[in-house]
PDB file of C-alpha atoms in Angstrom:
ATOM      1  CA  UNK A  17       0.000   0.000   0.000  1.00 45.00           C
ATOM      2  CA  UNK A  18       2.877   2.377   0.753  1.00 44.00           C
ATOM      3  CA  UNK A  19       4.222   1.965  -2.799  1.00 46.00           C
ATOM      4  CA  UNK A  20       1.419   4.099  -4.239  1.00 55.00           C
ATOM      5  CA  UNK A  21       2.357   7.674  -5.222  1.00 65.00           C
ATOM      6  CA  UNK A  22      -0.373   9.838  -6.643  1.00 75.00           C
ATOM      7  CA  UNK A  23       2.204  12.123  -8.260  1.00 76.00           C
ATOM      8  CA  UNK A  24       2.292   9.690 -11.215  1.00 81.00           C
ATOM      9  CA  UNK A  25      -1.389  10.461 -11.870  1.00 87.00           C
ATOM     10  CA  UNK A  26      -1.773  14.074 -10.709  1.00 90.00           C
ATOM     11  CA  UNK A  27      -4.147  16.139 -12.822  1.00 94.00           C
ATOM     12  CA  UNK A  28      -5.471  13.201 -14.835  1.00 95.00           C
ATOM     13  CA  UNK A  29      -9.117  12.748 -15.807  1.00 97.00           C
ATOM     14  CA  UNK A  30      -9.870  11.084 -12.470  1.00 96.00           C
ATOM     15  CA  UNK A  31      -8.616  14.145 -10.600  1.00 97.00           C
ATOM     16  CA  UNK A  32     -10.714  16.382 -12.835  1.00 98.00           C
ATOM     17  CA  UNK A  33     -13.899  14.534 -11.888  1.00 98.00           C
ATOM     18  CA  UNK A  34     -13.017  14.087  -8.211  1.00 98.00           C
ATOM     19  CA  UNK A  35     -12.035  17.691  -7.642  1.00 98.00           C
ATOM     20  CA  UNK A  36     -14.954  19.116  -9.614  1.00 98.00           C
ATOM     21  CA  UNK A  37     -17.304  17.267  -7.249  1.00 98.00           C
ATOM     22  CA  UNK A  38     -15.231  18.196  -4.199  1.00 98.00           C
ATOM     23  CA  UNK A  39     -15.163  21.913  -5.010  1.00 98.00           C
ATOM     24  CA  UNK A  40     -18.926  22.012  -5.564  1.00 98.00           C
ATOM     25  CA  UNK A  41     -19.644  20.258  -2.262  1.00 98.00           C
ATOM     26  CA  UNK A  42     -17.303  22.537  -0.321  1.00 98.00           C
ATOM     27  CA  UNK A  43     -18.780  25.641  -1.922  1.00 98.00           C
ATOM     28  CA  UNK A  44     -22.255  24.486  -0.934  1.00 98.00           C
ATOM     29  CA  UNK A  45     -21.301  23.836   2.686  1.00 98.00           C
ATOM     30  CA  UNK A  46     -19.747  27.287   2.855  1.00 97.00           C
ATOM     31  CA  UNK A  47     -23.004  29.014   1.945  1.00 97.00           C
ATOM     32  CA  UNK A  48     -24.217  28.803   5.546  1.00 97.00           C
ATOM     33  CA  UNK A  49     -22.450  30.665   8.339  1.00 97.00           C
ATOM     34  CA  UNK A  50     -22.372  27.609  10.592  1.00 98.00           C
ATOM     35  CA  UNK A  51     -19.011  25.806  10.685  1.00 98.00           C
ATOM     36  CA  UNK A  52     -18.362  22.449   9.048  1.00 98.00           C
ATOM     37  CA  UNK A  53     -15.691  19.757   9.218  1.00 98.00           C
ATOM     38  CA  UNK A  54     -13.951  18.270   6.176  1.00 98.00           C
ATOM     39  CA  UNK A  55     -12.278  14.843   6.509  1.00 98.00           C
ATOM     40  CA  UNK A  56      -9.946  13.402   3.860  1.00 97.00           C
ATOM     41  CA  UNK A  57      -9.092   9.709   4.298  1.00 97.00           C
ATOM     42  CA  UNK A  58      -6.188   9.689   1.800  1.00 94.00           C
ATOM     43  CA  UNK A  59      -4.923  13.247   1.608  1.00 93.00           C
ATOM     44  CA  UNK A  60      -1.579  12.821  -0.169  1.00 89.00           C
ATOM     45  CA  UNK A  61       0.995  15.632   0.006  1.00 87.00           C
ATOM     46  CA  UNK A  62      -1.412  18.283  -1.277  1.00 85.00           C
ATOM     47  CA  UNK A  63       0.961  19.585  -3.959  1.00 88.00           C
ATOM     48  CA  UNK A  64       2.205  18.103  -7.216  1.00 91.00           C
ATOM     49  CA  UNK A  65       4.863  19.551  -9.498  1.00 91.00           C
ATOM     50  CA  UNK A  66       3.990  18.523 -13.046  1.00 92.00           C
ATOM     51  CA  UNK A  67       7.583  18.946 -14.207  1.00 89.00           C
ATOM     52  CA  UNK A  68       8.774  16.283 -11.723  1.00 88.00           C
ATOM     53  CA  UNK A  69       9.987  12.873 -12.834  1.00 86.00           C
ATOM     54  CA  UNK A  70       6.888  11.267 -11.324  1.00 84.00           C
ATOM     55  CA  UNK A  71       4.420  13.388 -13.285  1.00 84.00           C
ATOM     56  CA  UNK A  72       6.483  13.389 -16.470  1.00 88.00           C
ATOM     57  CA  UNK A  73       6.720   9.599 -16.633  1.00 86.00           C
ATOM     58  CA  UNK A  74       3.262   9.178 -18.177  1.00 85.00           C
ATOM     59  CA  UNK A  75       2.117  12.816 -18.378  1.00 93.00           C
ATOM     60  CA  UNK A  76      -1.430  11.807 -17.469  1.00 92.00           C
ATOM     61  CA  UNK A  77      -2.252  15.459 -16.803  1.00 93.00           C
ATOM     62  CA  UNK A  78      -2.061  16.123 -20.567  1.00 95.00           C
ATOM     63  CA  UNK A  79      -5.319  14.216 -21.024  1.00 93.00           C
ATOM     64  CA  UNK A  80      -6.889  15.663 -17.892  1.00 95.00           C
ATOM     65  CA  UNK A  81      -6.473  19.238 -16.681  1.00 97.00           C
ATOM     66  CA  UNK A  82      -4.193  19.876 -19.681  1.00 96.00           C
ATOM     67  CA  UNK A  83      -7.123  19.577 -22.106  1.00 96.00           C
ATOM     68  CA  UNK A  84      -9.137  22.083 -20.091  1.00 97.00           C
ATOM     69  CA  UNK A  85      -6.369  24.585 -19.424  1.00 95.00           C
ATOM     70  CA  UNK A  86      -6.924  26.853 -22.428  1.00 90.00           C
ATOM     71  CA  UNK A  87     -10.613  26.068 -22.818  1.00 86.00           C
ATOM     72  CA  UNK A  88     -13.704  28.204 -22.534  1.00 87.00           C
ATOM     73  CA  UNK A  89     -17.470  27.837 -22.148  1.00 92.00           C
ATOM     74  CA  UNK A  90     -17.077  25.374 -19.295  1.00 96.00           C
ATOM     75  CA  UNK A  91     -20.097  24.149 -17.362  1.00 97.00           C
ATOM     76  CA  UNK A  92     -20.349  26.222 -14.182  1.00 96.00           C
ATOM     77  CA  UNK A  93     -18.883  23.697 -11.736  1.00 97.00           C
ATOM     78  CA  UNK A  94     -16.039  22.790 -14.119  1.00 98.00           C
ATOM     79  CA  UNK A  95     -15.243  26.473 -14.545  1.00 97.00           C
ATOM     80  CA  UNK A  96     -15.007  26.920 -10.766  1.00 98.00           C
ATOM     81  CA  UNK A  97     -12.602  23.975 -10.512  1.00 98.00           C
ATOM     82  CA  UNK A  98     -10.410  25.109 -13.443  1.00 98.00           C
ATOM     83  CA  UNK A  99     -10.163  28.663 -12.089  1.00 97.00           C
ATOM     84  CA  UNK A 100      -8.948  27.329  -8.747  1.00 98.00           C
ATOM     85  CA  UNK A 101      -6.229  25.276 -10.472  1.00 98.00           C
ATOM     86  CA  UNK A 102      -5.200  28.411 -12.378  1.00 97.00           C
ATOM     87  CA  UNK A 103      -5.095  30.307  -9.104  1.00 96.00           C
ATOM     88  CA  UNK A 104      -2.719  27.653  -7.769  1.00 96.00           C
ATOM     89  CA  UNK A 105      -0.303  28.176 -10.668  1.00 96.00           C
ATOM     90  CA  UNK A 106       1.803  31.319 -10.537  1.00 87.00           C
ATOM     91  CA  UNK A 107       2.001  31.758 -14.313  1.00 89.00           C
ATOM     92  CA  UNK A 108      -0.228  31.130 -17.347  1.00 92.00           C
ATOM     93  CA  UNK A 109       1.667  27.850 -17.884  1.00 94.00           C
ATOM     94  CA  UNK A 110       0.368  24.693 -16.204  1.00 96.00           C
ATOM     95  CA  UNK A 111       3.255  23.571 -13.974  1.00 95.00           C
ATOM     96  CA  UNK A 112       1.584  22.551 -10.685  1.00 95.00           C
ATOM     97  CA  UNK A 113      -1.503  20.681  -9.632  1.00 96.00           C
ATOM     98  CA  UNK A 114      -3.137  20.968  -6.194  1.00 95.00           C
ATOM     99  CA  UNK A 115      -4.249  17.970  -4.195  1.00 94.00           C
ATOM    100  CA  UNK A 116      -7.577  17.772  -2.379  1.00 96.00           C
ATOM    101  CA  UNK A 117      -6.119  19.299   0.846  1.00 95.00           C
ATOM    102  CA  UNK A 118      -5.315  22.516  -1.038  1.00 95.00           C
ATOM    103  CA  UNK A 119      -8.801  22.798  -2.533  1.00 97.00           C
ATOM    104  CA  UNK A 120     -10.286  22.277   0.932  1.00 96.00           C
ATOM    105  CA  UNK A 121      -7.897  24.664   2.654  1.00 95.00           C
ATOM    106  CA  UNK A 122      -8.601  27.356   0.060  1.00 96.00           C
ATOM    107  CA  UNK A 123     -12.376  27.046   0.428  1.00 97.00           C
ATOM    108  CA  UNK A 124     -12.540  26.631   4.206  1.00 95.00           C
ATOM    109  CA  UNK A 125     -13.411  29.634   6.341  1.00 97.00           C
ATOM    110  CA  UNK A 126     -11.934  30.586   9.729  1.00 96.00           C
ATOM    111  CA  UNK A 127     -14.650  28.678  11.623  1.00 98.00           C
ATOM    112  CA  UNK A 128     -14.231  25.420   9.662  1.00 98.00           C
ATOM    113  CA  UNK A 129     -11.957  22.422  10.343  1.00 97.00           C
ATOM    114  CA  UNK A 130      -9.858  20.185   8.099  1.00 97.00           C
ATOM    115  CA  UNK A 131      -8.803  16.663   9.176  1.00 97.00           C
ATOM    116  CA  UNK A 132      -6.295  14.949   6.893  1.00 96.00           C
ATOM    117  CA  UNK A 133      -5.191  11.312   6.998  1.00 96.00           C
ATOM    118  CA  UNK A 134      -2.050  10.198   5.179  1.00 93.00           C
ATOM    119  CA  UNK A 135      -0.145   6.952   5.773  1.00 90.00           C
ATOM    120  CA  UNK A 136       2.833   7.347   3.410  1.00 87.00           C
ATOM    121  CA  UNK A 137       5.803   8.721   5.458  1.00 86.00           C
ATOM    122  CA  UNK A 138       7.210  10.949   2.703  1.00 86.00           C
ATOM    123  CA  UNK A 139       3.846  12.426   1.820  1.00 87.00           C
ATOM    124  CA  UNK A 140       3.061  12.897   5.521  1.00 88.00           C
ATOM    125  CA  UNK A 141       6.141  15.067   5.955  1.00 89.00           C
ATOM    126  CA  UNK A 142       5.256  17.251   2.972  1.00 89.00           C
ATOM    127  CA  UNK A 143       1.682  17.602   4.175  1.00 90.00           C
ATOM    128  CA  UNK A 144       2.762  18.453   7.725  1.00 89.00           C
ATOM    129  CA  UNK A 145       5.205  21.068   6.447  1.00 87.00           C
ATOM    130  CA  UNK A 146       2.681  22.836   4.234  1.00 84.00           C
ATOM    131  CA  UNK A 147      -0.152  22.860   6.803  1.00 87.00           C
ATOM    132  CA  UNK A 148       1.620  23.193  10.163  1.00 80.00           C
ATOM    133  CA  UNK A 149       0.902  26.910  10.557  1.00 85.00           C
ATOM    134  CA  UNK A 150      -2.834  26.565   9.975  1.00 90.00           C
ATOM    135  CA  UNK A 151      -4.654  25.896  13.242  1.00 92.00           C
ATOM    136  CA  UNK A 152      -7.754  24.720  11.384  1.00 94.00           C
ATOM    137  CA  UNK A 153      -5.870  21.684  10.066  1.00 95.00           C
ATOM    138  CA  UNK A 154      -4.942  18.434  11.803  1.00 95.00           C
ATOM    139  CA  UNK A 155      -2.831  15.815  10.016  1.00 94.00           C
ATOM    140  CA  UNK A 156      -3.154  12.187  11.158  1.00 95.00           C
ATOM    141  CA  UNK A 157      -0.329   9.787  10.179  1.00 93.00           C
ATOM    142  CA  UNK A 158      -2.759   6.883   9.984  1.00 93.00           C
ATOM    143  CA  UNK A 159      -4.984   4.893   7.625  1.00 93.00           C
ATOM    144  CA  UNK A 160      -8.078   7.022   7.223  1.00 95.00           C
ATOM    145  CA  UNK A 161     -10.048   4.156   5.734  1.00 94.00           C
ATOM    146  CA  UNK A 162      -9.747   2.305   9.033  1.00 93.00           C
ATOM    147  CA  UNK A 163      -9.737   5.141  11.549  1.00 96.00           C
ATOM    148  CA  UNK A 164     -11.463   8.272  10.237  1.00 97.00           C
ATOM    149  CA  UNK A 165     -14.884   7.108  11.432  1.00 96.00           C
ATOM    150  CA  UNK A 166     -13.617   7.808  14.965  1.00 97.00           C
ATOM    151  CA  UNK A 167     -13.889  11.549  14.259  1.00 98.00           C
ATOM    152  CA  UNK A 168     -17.626  11.263  13.684  1.00 98.00           C
ATOM    153  CA  UNK A 169     -19.943  12.855  14.423  1.00 98.00           C
ATOM    154  CA  UNK A 170     -18.029  16.139  14.262  1.00 98.00           C
ATOM    155  CA  UNK A 171     -18.967  18.668  16.910  1.00 97.00           C
ATOM    156  CA  UNK A 172     -19.998  21.058  14.114  1.00 97.00           C
ATOM    157  CA  UNK A 173     -22.733  18.586  13.088  1.00 97.00           C
ATOM    158  CA  UNK A 174     -22.058  19.518   9.448  1.00 98.00           C
ATOM    159  CA  UNK A 175     -19.424  17.875   7.317  1.00 98.00           C
ATOM    160  CA  UNK A 176     -18.003  16.257   4.205  1.00 98.00           C
ATOM    161  CA  UNK A 177     -15.888  13.111   4.065  1.00 98.00           C
ATOM    162  CA  UNK A 178     -13.791  12.327   0.977  1.00 98.00           C
ATOM    163  CA  UNK A 179     -12.864   8.642   0.652  1.00 98.00           C
ATOM    164  CA  UNK A 180     -10.419   7.887  -2.178  1.00 94.00           C
ATOM    165  CA  UNK A 181      -8.060   4.968  -1.576  1.00 93.00           C
ATOM    166  CA  UNK A 182      -5.767   3.772  -4.356  1.00 88.00           C
ATOM    167  CA  UNK A 183      -7.596   0.423  -4.681  1.00 92.00           C
ATOM    168  CA  UNK A 184      -4.213  -1.241  -5.202  1.00 86.00           C
ATOM    169  CA  UNK A 185      -5.461  -3.729  -2.624  1.00 86.00           C
ATOM    170  CA  UNK A 186      -8.566  -5.527  -3.898  1.00 87.00           C
ATOM    171  CA  UNK A 187      -9.842  -5.595  -0.309  1.00 92.00           C
ATOM    172  CA  UNK A 188     -10.299  -1.810  -0.574  1.00 94.00           C
ATOM    173  CA  UNK A 189     -13.521  -2.415  -2.516  1.00 95.00           C
ATOM    174  CA  UNK A 190     -14.997  -4.226   0.470  1.00 96.00           C
ATOM    175  CA  UNK A 191     -13.452  -1.978   3.069  1.00 96.00           C
ATOM    176  CA  UNK A 192     -14.889   1.230   1.620  1.00 97.00           C
ATOM    177  CA  UNK A 193     -18.371  -0.237   2.062  1.00 98.00           C
ATOM    178  CA  UNK A 194     -17.655  -1.240   5.670  1.00 97.00           C
ATOM    179  CA  UNK A 195     -16.189   2.209   6.349  1.00 97.00           C
ATOM    180  CA  UNK A 196     -19.191   4.016   4.896  1.00 98.00           C
ATOM    181  CA  UNK A 197     -21.575   1.925   7.001  1.00 98.00           C
ATOM    182  CA  UNK A 198     -19.636   2.763  10.189  1.00 97.00           C
ATOM    183  CA  UNK A 199     -19.469   6.434   9.309  1.00 98.00           C
ATOM    184  CA  UNK A 200     -23.113   6.715   8.335  1.00 98.00           C
ATOM    185  CA  UNK A 201     -24.246   5.081  11.569  1.00 98.00           C
ATOM    186  CA  UNK A 202     -22.365   7.734  13.532  1.00 98.00           C
ATOM    187  CA  UNK A 203     -23.189  10.708  11.289  1.00 98.00           C
ATOM    188  CA  UNK A 204     -26.194   9.997   9.089  1.00 98.00           C
ATOM    189  CA  UNK A 205     -26.616  13.589   7.905  1.00 98.00           C
ATOM    190  CA  UNK A 206     -23.049  14.013   6.658  1.00 98.00           C
ATOM    191  CA  UNK A 207     -22.075  14.170   3.006  1.00 98.00           C
ATOM    192  CA  UNK A 208     -19.798  11.332   1.828  1.00 98.00           C
ATOM    193  CA  UNK A 209     -17.936  11.362  -1.482  1.00 98.00           C
ATOM    194  CA  UNK A 210     -16.446   8.011  -2.513  1.00 98.00           C
ATOM    195  CA  UNK A 211     -14.088   7.908  -5.493  1.00 97.00           C
ATOM    196  CA  UNK A 212     -13.635   4.650  -7.409  1.00 97.00           C
ATOM    197  CA  UNK A 213     -11.679   3.512 -10.484  1.00 96.00           C
ATOM    198  CA  UNK A 214     -13.046   1.297 -13.260  1.00 95.00           C
ATOM    199  CA  UNK A 215     -10.472  -1.360 -14.094  1.00 93.00           C
ATOM    200  CA  UNK A 216     -12.899  -4.271 -13.950  1.00 90.00           C
ATOM    201  CA  UNK A 217     -16.573  -3.593 -14.569  1.00 93.00           C
ATOM    202  CA  UNK A 218     -17.549  -6.713 -12.662  1.00 93.00           C
ATOM    203  CA  UNK A 219     -15.760  -5.449  -9.558  1.00 94.00           C
ATOM    204  CA  UNK A 220     -17.563  -2.121  -9.812  1.00 96.00           C
ATOM    205  CA  UNK A 221     -20.924  -3.803 -10.198  1.00 96.00           C
ATOM    206  CA  UNK A 222     -20.274  -5.732  -6.989  1.00 97.00           C
ATOM    207  CA  UNK A 223     -19.307  -2.496  -5.230  1.00 97.00           C
ATOM    208  CA  UNK A 224     -22.505  -0.751  -6.308  1.00 98.00           C
ATOM    209  CA  UNK A 225     -24.686  -3.674  -5.223  1.00 98.00           C
ATOM    210  CA  UNK A 226     -22.927  -3.886  -1.871  1.00 98.00           C
ATOM    211  CA  UNK A 227     -23.568  -0.196  -1.281  1.00 98.00           C
ATOM    212  CA  UNK A 228     -27.223  -0.563  -2.235  1.00 98.00           C
ATOM    213  CA  UNK A 229     -27.612  -3.460   0.207  1.00 98.00           C
ATOM    214  CA  UNK A 230     -26.470  -1.244   3.091  1.00 98.00           C
ATOM    215  CA  UNK A 231     -29.816   0.532   3.039  1.00 97.00           C
ATOM    216  CA  UNK A 232     -28.139   3.939   3.017  1.00 98.00           C
ATOM    217  CA  UNK A 233     -30.415   6.402   1.229  1.00 98.00           C
ATOM    218  CA  UNK A 234     -29.814   9.419  -1.028  1.00 98.00           C
ATOM    219  CA  UNK A 235     -26.896   7.894  -2.942  1.00 98.00           C
ATOM    220  CA  UNK A 236     -25.930   9.225  -6.383  1.00 98.00           C
ATOM    221  CA  UNK A 237     -23.332   8.044  -8.910  1.00 98.00           C
ATOM    222  CA  UNK A 238     -21.381  10.218 -11.357  1.00 98.00           C
ATOM    223  CA  UNK A 239     -19.056   8.288 -13.673  1.00 98.00           C
ATOM    224  CA  UNK A 240     -16.700   9.549 -16.369  1.00 98.00           C
ATOM    225  CA  UNK A 241     -15.222   7.188 -18.992  1.00 97.00           C
ATOM    226  CA  UNK A 242     -12.423   8.182 -21.361  1.00 96.00           C
ATOM    227  CA  UNK A 243     -12.549   4.904 -23.282  1.00 94.00           C
ATOM    228  CA  UNK A 244     -14.791   1.801 -23.381  1.00 92.00           C
ATOM    229  CA  UNK A 245     -14.520  -0.934 -20.775  1.00 92.00           C
ATOM    230  CA  UNK A 246     -11.681  -3.323 -21.556  1.00 87.00           C
ATOM    231  CA  UNK A 247     -10.228  -6.598 -20.338  1.00 84.00           C
ATOM    232  CA  UNK A 248      -6.708  -5.214 -20.717  1.00 84.00           C
ATOM    233  CA  UNK A 249      -5.070  -3.651 -17.641  1.00 82.00           C
ATOM    234  CA  UNK A 250      -5.656   0.017 -16.999  1.00 87.00           C
ATOM    235  CA  UNK A 251      -8.287   2.458 -15.783  1.00 93.00           C
ATOM    236  CA  UNK A 252     -10.861   3.269 -18.452  1.00 95.00           C
ATOM    237  CA  UNK A 253     -13.228   5.251 -16.251  1.00 96.00           C
ATOM    238  CA  UNK A 254     -13.761   6.475 -12.726  1.00 97.00           C
ATOM    239  CA  UNK A 255     -16.618   7.744 -10.656  1.00 98.00           C
ATOM    240  CA  UNK A 256     -17.837   9.484  -7.572  1.00 98.00           C
ATOM    241  CA  UNK A 257     -20.590   8.032  -5.403  1.00 98.00           C
ATOM    242  CA  UNK A 258     -22.007  10.787  -3.217  1.00 98.00           C
ATOM    243  CA  UNK A 259     -24.250  10.172  -0.221  1.00 98.00           C
ATOM    244  CA  UNK A 260     -26.433  13.093   0.899  1.00 98.00           C
ATOM    245  CA  UNK A 261     -25.212  15.301  -1.958  1.00 98.00           C
ATOM    246  CA  UNK A 262     -25.952  19.027  -2.016  1.00 97.00           C
ATOM    247  CA  UNK A 263     -29.242  19.462  -3.840  1.00 95.00           C
ATOM    248  CA  UNK A 264     -27.412  21.533  -6.464  1.00 97.00           C
ATOM    249  CA  UNK A 265     -24.838  18.838  -7.261  1.00 98.00           C
ATOM    250  CA  UNK A 266     -27.030  16.490  -9.284  1.00 96.00           C
ATOM    251  CA  UNK A 267     -28.155  19.121 -11.800  1.00 96.00           C
ATOM    252  CA  UNK A 268     -24.656  20.543 -12.135  1.00 98.00           C
ATOM    253  CA  UNK A 269     -23.052  17.150 -12.711  1.00 98.00           C
ATOM    254  CA  UNK A 270     -25.770  16.157 -15.182  1.00 97.00           C
ATOM    255  CA  UNK A 271     -24.433  19.017 -17.290  1.00 97.00           C
ATOM    256  CA  UNK A 272     -20.732  18.634 -16.464  1.00 98.00           C
ATOM    257  CA  UNK A 273     -20.134  14.885 -16.840  1.00 98.00           C
ATOM    258  CA  UNK A 274     -21.345  14.591 -20.476  1.00 97.00           C
ATOM    259  CA  UNK A 275     -19.281  17.677 -21.328  1.00 97.00           C
ATOM    260  CA  UNK A 276     -16.190  16.173 -19.669  1.00 98.00           C
ATOM    261  CA  UNK A 277     -16.756  12.881 -21.522  1.00 97.00           C
ATOM    262  CA  UNK A 278     -16.692  14.766 -24.800  1.00 96.00           C
ATOM    263  CA  UNK A 279     -13.637  16.843 -23.870  1.00 96.00           C
ATOM    264  CA  UNK A 280     -11.533  14.122 -22.226  1.00 97.00           C
ATOM    265  CA  UNK A 281     -12.686  11.006 -24.079  1.00 95.00           C
ATOM    266  CA  UNK A 282     -10.076   9.192 -26.154  1.00 91.00           C
ATOM    267  CA  UNK A 283     -10.847   9.967 -29.830  1.00 87.00           C
ATOM    268  CA  UNK A 284     -14.570  10.249 -29.290  1.00 83.00           C
ATOM    269  CA  UNK A 285     -14.917   7.119 -27.153  1.00 87.00           C
ATOM    270  CA  UNK A 286     -15.769   8.880 -23.886  1.00 93.00           C
ATOM    271  CA  UNK A 287     -18.896   8.034 -21.944  1.00 96.00           C
ATOM    272  CA  UNK A 288     -20.661   8.756 -18.680  1.00 97.00           C
ATOM    273  CA  UNK A 289     -23.243   7.635 -16.141  1.00 97.00           C
ATOM    274  CA  UNK A 290     -25.395   9.828 -13.903  1.00 97.00           C
ATOM    275  CA  UNK A 291     -27.583   7.565 -11.793  1.00 97.00           C
ATOM    276  CA  UNK A 292     -29.436   7.326  -8.505  1.00 98.00           C
ATOM    277  CA  UNK A 293     -28.204   4.267  -6.590  1.00 97.00           C
ATOM    278  CA  UNK A 294     -30.611   4.847  -3.702  1.00 97.00           C
ATOM    279  CA  UNK A 295     -33.383   7.400  -3.401  1.00 95.00           C
ATOM    280  CA  UNK A 296     -33.734   9.873  -0.575  1.00 87.00           C
TER     281      UNK A 296
END
């Protein structure tokens, strides 16, 4: 598990989808004056240099944020996300990509809290260094998939939990379901955003059915494919399953995901799903 480094994949199509959803949810929570808590189970270092050896190895960002960098006429929630990435870069050239902790830190207000879990020692140190002066932020050098439920319910009684393991361990598919059940029992009104890759459609079908069997209500799926499903190794699509989404998210993503499929799909083979897994 500690071999995984997100820097290889920073800014790819999966990040585009994940962070578009994340930004919208954080914006929505910030509309009310009352404080909220944001929990990230797999925070990473929070900063990625796209000129590094890691990012340059496969240059996955070229087919993700790179395709949107000089664009226009974005759907509203995609525009918000792209403008934040541009804010993170100090020049008109795309050289850096922010991780989810940066998006959250940028959108949090003085009364809000940010709880970040990161298990990888190197990425922990980077995360600690970049957040140590911010009293709103606590970094936990632990496995958020196993332990983050202990922070629930937050004393603010409002919150968002981002769950995005690498899925390098096949047991992650089962563990995310167990984790969501534990979290939801403690904090049923919270918003939960679960990211997943599509490398085996059968595995994803089992994940969706397992989530539906939990009985958790108000569960929506937003999936972005850049190529058709395949038996060959590699991620062809990814998705976000959001429990208790902001009421504005569904309409915004119904516009954004088809647009992203067209923009990021491989030679016109992109696709998407926008579905209700469980009604409210």
